[in-house]
């Protein structure tokens, strides 16, 4: 009995903390689900679930599968064919994700050594044989399907072709008959007979018109045939996609194998070591210039080994790596901007003269587009780091424990500064507003307590304006995230923007689908960033706090 | 020279061309450990008077002095308790009080500050709500938290600006007793603003009425010669209490009437509206609240 009561109490506590968490994160559509789980007014909850979960899902479904797949895909054409359907977009996502897994596997293979490497090599060889087999099967299926499709197409084309031939024949015959008629008339004309000449002219005109008409008719039928011929059979395309998939897998497995064997780090080092050992043996038996040469090549080999030991697998950058680098870049810029914006905003709010002093700068720089900032900043940053690989600051950044892998370079710094410059205005304006609109009573409290400037700042001004500051930070982060993608695209700083640009330049058949995938990735990350800021904003808010939006 | 003094003080607002006098010719002197109540109608400039005493506002003319020195800026020795609580909403009750203690006793250690805070919070019987934020409290509790913060400043003068105006009758009497208890156990100078005659007579040594604004001034004072502690339950039977109450009430009402007469020469043109039909509509809507506002010309 007692345990039952205590469980009920705990369950209730969980319920309220769940609801509170939902409220703080602003994910209010989850609240009716929680309430329903606790059996609270099921009818009301069902209604709310219908309204806030099912209706949006239906809307997404209709937009994606009915409007987009049904109409838009068929209406618009691009250079590389139709727009990607939703299933194609999803498979593009899969392939992007697969690429990421492959790169990780490759890196692992490159660093594998000893017994493990041998084992893995065996596994891979088995996989390669089976993959070759699958590829062969797939290719055969494609061939078969090609034949079938060709036969089908021929069957479809045959009646129209017959119609076309018939048309051609009849037109030819009619044209010949007209020619004969015209010739006869021309021969029968006596010079000076105007009426007869006019009649001939009329006949020739009619013949020309008839020819054009016939030609059009013929072309129309020809087009029909071409349409059937160019139509891609869905079955064949499916087989071809399978074939491509298997050939891609096989290509990956083969690279994987080379990374385990000929290009493997430990293997190469071992080889060099062996070489050194033989050289050393040879050195013992040499003298004079030959000995010096040998000794030099030993030292040379040794330096190669030490370089190889430090080296890392240099694969292509995958989407998740780029996403992480973009998020790092946006936060770098965001913090940089906030460190400037909050103090300036506070002084603007405190002092009207300072505000007046800052107004021209704010008014002029605020509307400047990131596209203008970026090249200027890129030039400045490149000027500051003329030789970035050797610069001590860059080397320091490269050796940082968690950030080292992201290879911070001038392009990254320029992107971050652009983000900072474009995003700091919202924070600055909101901070100034928050500080300027502090409750007069609270300032009176500060006066009665005779708080000094610093105590006033930390005890009254900042806590009181925090809700508005965080509202500004939230807007800034949103702006920064939008700006960043453009900045990365322009500066080709490794990140989501670069991924989009690479795909744009790549122009392969699935580039467009991959870019659409990026749309969703960017959107979802932006949403998460916004939610994080909302949580912070709610945590620093107090009852009766001033708020925007 | 008295303890706290206002001498020929004027307070006016606005640009020179359109200056409005809020207070005029204010003369007030408060002795040490005296409990003075200032009573007046709303809008007569009571809060401005309080700001003058606390140093939050400086007089346009005349002088304000505390212990013989001119009041130039607010400080903890003139502990004002604001009318609208003025608790910092992002701090708990305890932290609000601690903020004050930290300023006045900067040398105390953390535990000492905490103990002192508990002492003052207990004084107003709010120790169960130390960790609550102001918005989680009722109006009366907020008022008490504000009082506790003011007391924690250990002020030489306690300036209470309508401390009980926002409270219901029950909470009000409870808090009145608390203030009186605190004052009686730990004597200090108190200036309290109120609009309640009963409250003023119950609590104060001296009651000074403030005339109607604009250009409000202090008028003749009433001295309350009743023994302390005063018992609110038997107070109604005391002839002195009844006499003072009726005298002050009559005086205040007289003030009100006087001010209305002063205004009565301003005639507002009323529209000549006559009802066409006196019979009630079927579902008669009630317009009583509108009538009291718009139709009677002399209301307020």
GROMACS .gro file of N, CA and C in nm, chain A residues 237-304:
model
  204
  237UNK      N    1   1.585   0.179  -6.486
  237UNK     CA    2   1.653   0.276  -6.401
  237UNK      C    3   1.682   0.218  -6.263
  238UNK      N    4   1.587   0.140  -6.216
  238UNK     CA    5   1.606   0.078  -6.085
  238UNK      C    6   1.726  -0.017  -6.091
  239UNK      N    7   1.732  -0.097  -6.196
  239UNK     CA    8   1.844  -0.192  -6.211
  239UNK      C    9   1.976  -0.114  -6.219
  240UNK      N   10   1.971  -0.005  -6.296
  240UNK     CA   11   2.094   0.073  -6.313
  240UNK      C   12   2.139   0.132  -6.180
  241UNK      N   13   2.043   0.180  -6.102
  241UNK     CA   14   2.076   0.236  -5.970
  241UNK      C   15   2.140   0.130  -5.882
  242UNK      N   16   2.086   0.008  -5.891
  242UNK     CA   17   2.145  -0.102  -5.814
  242UNK      C   18   2.288  -0.127  -5.858
  243UNK      N   19   2.306  -0.125  -5.990
  243UNK     CA   20   2.441  -0.148  -6.043
  243UNK      C   21   2.537  -0.041  -5.993
  244UNK      N   22   2.492   0.085  -5.997
  244UNK     CA   23   2.578   0.195  -5.950
  244UNK      C   24   2.612   0.174  -5.804
  245UNK      N   25   2.511   0.135  -5.727
  245UNK     CA   26   2.534   0.116  -5.584
  245UNK      C   27   2.642   0.011  -5.562
  246UNK      N   28   2.628  -0.103  -5.632
  246UNK     CA   29   2.726  -0.210  -5.610
  246UNK      C   30   2.864  -0.169  -5.658
  247UNK      N   31   2.869  -0.095  -5.769
  247UNK     CA   32   3.002  -0.056  -5.818
  247UNK      C   33   3.066   0.044  -5.722
  248UNK      N   34   2.982   0.132  -5.662
  248UNK     CA   35   3.037   0.225  -5.563
  248UNK      C   36   3.090   0.151  -5.441
  249UNK      N   37   3.011   0.051  -5.397
  249UNK     CA   38   3.054  -0.029  -5.281
  249UNK      C   39   3.187  -0.097  -5.310
  250UNK      N   40   3.195  -0.152  -5.432
  250UNK     CA   41   3.317  -0.224  -5.470
  250UNK      C   42   3.436  -0.128  -5.473
  251UNK      N   43   3.412  -0.009  -5.527
  251UNK     CA   44   3.520   0.090  -5.533
  251UNK      C   45   3.567   0.123  -5.392
  252UNK      N   46   3.470   0.140  -5.302
  252UNK     CA   47   3.507   0.169  -5.163
  252UNK      C   48   3.589   0.055  -5.104
  253UNK      N   49   3.541  -0.067  -5.125
  253UNK     CA   50   3.610  -0.182  -5.065
  253UNK      C   51   3.753  -0.192  -5.119
  254UNK      N   52   3.769  -0.158  -5.246
  254UNK     CA   53   3.903  -0.167  -5.304
  254UNK      C   54   3.996  -0.063  -5.242
  255UNK      N   55   3.944   0.059  -5.225
  255UNK     CA   56   4.026   0.162  -5.159
  255UNK      C   57   4.058   0.118  -5.017
  256UNK      N   58   3.957   0.063  -4.953
  256UNK     CA   59   3.973   0.016  -4.816
  256UNK      C   60   4.086  -0.087  -4.810
  257UNK      N   61   4.087  -0.173  -4.909
  257UNK     CA   62   4.189  -0.277  -4.914
  257UNK      C   63   4.328  -0.215  -4.930
  258UNK      N   64   4.340  -0.117  -5.021
  258UNK     CA   65   4.473  -0.056  -5.040
  258UNK      C   66   4.518   0.013  -4.911
  259UNK      N   67   4.421   0.071  -4.840
  259UNK     CA   68   4.458   0.136  -4.714
  259UNK      C   69   4.502   0.035  -4.610
  260UNK      N   70   4.452  -0.087  -4.623
  260UNK     CA   71   4.495  -0.192  -4.531
  260UNK      C   72   4.627  -0.254  -4.575
  261UNK      N   73   4.656  -0.245  -4.706
  261UNK     CA   74   4.778  -0.312  -4.754
  261UNK      C   75   4.884  -0.211  -4.800
  262UNK      N   76   4.881  -0.174  -4.927
  262UNK     CA   77   4.993  -0.096  -4.979
  262UNK      C   78   5.005   0.043  -4.919
  263UNK      N   79   4.891   0.105  -4.886
  263UNK     CA   80   4.899   0.242  -4.834
  263UNK      C   81   4.890   0.248  -4.683
  264UNK      N   82   4.891   0.135  -4.618
  264UNK     CA   83   4.875   0.133  -4.473
  264UNK      C   84   4.996   0.197  -4.405
  265UNK      N   85   4.966   0.277  -4.305
  265UNK     CA   86   5.071   0.354  -4.236
  265UNK      C   87   5.178   0.264  -4.177
  266UNK      N   88   5.135   0.166  -4.097
  266UNK     CA   89   5.233   0.083  -4.027
  266UNK      C   90   5.314   0.000  -4.127
  267UNK      N   91   5.243  -0.042  -4.233
  267UNK     CA   92   5.309  -0.124  -4.333
  267UNK      C   93   5.420  -0.044  -4.403
  268UNK      N   94   5.388   0.079  -4.439
  268UNK     CA   95   5.487   0.163  -4.506
  268UNK      C   96   5.607   0.186  -4.415
  269UNK      N   97   5.574   0.214  -4.287
  269UNK     CA   98   5.684   0.239  -4.192
  269UNK      C   99   5.772   0.115  -4.178
  270UNK      N  100   5.707  -0.001  -4.169
  270UNK     CA  101   5.784  -0.125  -4.156
  270UNK      C  102   5.876  -0.144  -4.275
  271UNK      N  103   5.821  -0.115  -4.392
  271UNK     CA  104   5.900  -0.129  -4.514
  271UNK      C  105   6.026  -0.044  -4.509
  272UNK      N  106   6.001   0.083  -4.469
  272UNK     CA  107   6.113   0.176  -4.463
  272UNK      C  108   6.216   0.126  -4.361
  273UNK      N  109   6.166   0.074  -4.253
  273UNK     CA  110   6.258   0.027  -4.149
  273UNK      C  111   6.344  -0.086  -4.202
  274UNK      N  112   6.278  -0.175  -4.274
  274UNK     CA  113   6.353  -0.286  -4.334
  274UNK      C  114   6.461  -0.234  -4.427
  275UNK      N  115   6.419  -0.134  -4.505
  275UNK     CA  116   6.511  -0.073  -4.600
  275UNK      C  117   6.633  -0.019  -4.525
  276UNK      N  118   6.605   0.050  -4.413
  276UNK     CA  119   6.714   0.107  -4.336
  276UNK      C  120   6.807  -0.004  -4.286
  277UNK      N  121   6.745  -0.113  -4.243
  277UNK     CA  122   6.827  -0.224  -4.192
  277UNK      C  123   6.921  -0.276  -4.300
  278UNK      N  124   6.866  -0.294  -4.421
  278UNK     CA  125   6.954  -0.344  -4.528
  278UNK      C  126   7.060  -0.241  -4.562
  279UNK      N  127   7.020  -0.112  -4.562
  279UNK     CA  128   7.117  -0.006  -4.591
  279UNK      C  129   7.229  -0.009  -4.489
  280UNK      N  130   7.189  -0.027  -4.363
  280UNK     CA  131   7.291  -0.027  -4.258
  280UNK      C  132   7.391  -0.141  -4.277
  281UNK      N  133   7.334  -0.257  -4.320
  281UNK     CA  134   7.422  -0.371  -4.347
  281UNK      C  135   7.519  -0.338  -4.460
  282UNK      N  136   7.463  -0.277  -4.564
  282UNK     CA  137   7.544  -0.241  -4.679
  282UNK      C  138   7.652  -0.138  -4.641
  283UNK      N  139   7.609  -0.045  -4.555
  283UNK     CA  140   7.700   0.062  -4.515
  283UNK      C  141   7.828   0.006  -4.452
  284UNK      N  142   7.807  -0.102  -4.375
  284UNK     CA  143   7.921  -0.161  -4.305
  284UNK      C  144   8.029  -0.207  -4.404
  285UNK      N  145   7.983  -0.246  -4.523
  285UNK     CA  146   8.081  -0.299  -4.618
  285UNK      C  147   8.128  -0.195  -4.719
  286UNK      N  148   8.085  -0.071  -4.702
  286UNK     CA  149   8.124   0.031  -4.800
  286UNK      C  150   8.227   0.126  -4.743
  287UNK      N  151   8.285   0.204  -4.833
  287UNK     CA  152   8.378   0.306  -4.786
  287UNK      C  153   8.379   0.423  -4.885
  288UNK      N  154   8.433   0.537  -4.841
  288UNK     CA  155   8.448   0.651  -4.930
  288UNK      C  156   8.315   0.714  -4.966
  289UNK      N  157   8.304   0.762  -5.089
  289UNK     CA  158   8.186   0.834  -5.135
  289UNK      C  159   8.061   0.748  -5.127
  290UNK      N  160   8.073   0.619  -5.156
  290UNK     CA  161   7.959   0.529  -5.149
  290UNK      C  162   7.903   0.522  -5.007
  291UNK      N  163   7.994   0.515  -4.912
  291UNK     CA  164   7.951   0.507  -4.771
  291UNK      C  165   7.875   0.632  -4.732
  292UNK      N  166   7.927   0.746  -4.773
  292UNK     CA  167   7.862   0.873  -4.741
  292UNK      C  168   7.722   0.878  -4.800
  293UNK      N  169   7.711   0.829  -4.925
  293UNK     CA  170   7.583   0.829  -4.995
  293UNK      C  171   7.483   0.741  -4.920
  294UNK      N  172   7.529   0.625  -4.881
  294UNK     CA  173   7.441   0.531  -4.810
  294UNK      C  174   7.392   0.592  -4.679
  295UNK      N  175   7.492   0.650  -4.609
  295UNK     CA  176   7.457   0.709  -4.479
  295UNK      C  177   7.352   0.818  -4.497
  296UNK      N  178   7.370   0.896  -4.602
  296UNK     CA  179   7.274   1.004  -4.627
  296UNK      C  180   7.135   0.947  -4.656
  297UNK      N  181   7.133   0.839  -4.736
  297UNK     CA  182   7.001   0.783  -4.767
  297UNK      C  183   6.936   0.719  -4.643
  298UNK      N  184   7.018   0.668  -4.552
  298UNK     CA  185   6.960   0.616  -4.427
  298UNK      C  186   6.892   0.728  -4.351
  299UNK      N  187   6.964   0.839  -4.335
  299UNK     CA  188   6.907   0.952  -4.261
  299UNK      C  189   6.781   1.003  -4.330
  300UNK      N  190   6.788   1.003  -4.462
  300UNK     CA  191   6.673   1.045  -4.540
  300UNK      C  192   6.552   0.958  -4.510
  301UNK      N  193   6.572   0.829  -4.512
  301UNK     CA  194   6.464   0.734  -4.483
  301UNK      C  195   6.410   0.755  -4.343
  302UNK      N  196   6.501   0.782  -4.250
  302UNK     CA  197   6.458   0.802  -4.110
  302UNK      C  198   6.364   0.922  -4.099
  303UNK      N  199   6.400   1.029  -4.171
  303UNK     CA  200   6.314   1.148  -4.162
  303UNK      C  201   6.179   1.119  -4.227
  304UNK      N  202   6.179   1.037  -4.333
  304UNK     CA  203   6.052   0.998  -4.396
  304UNK      C  204   5.965   0.923  -4.295
   0.00000   0.00000   0.00000
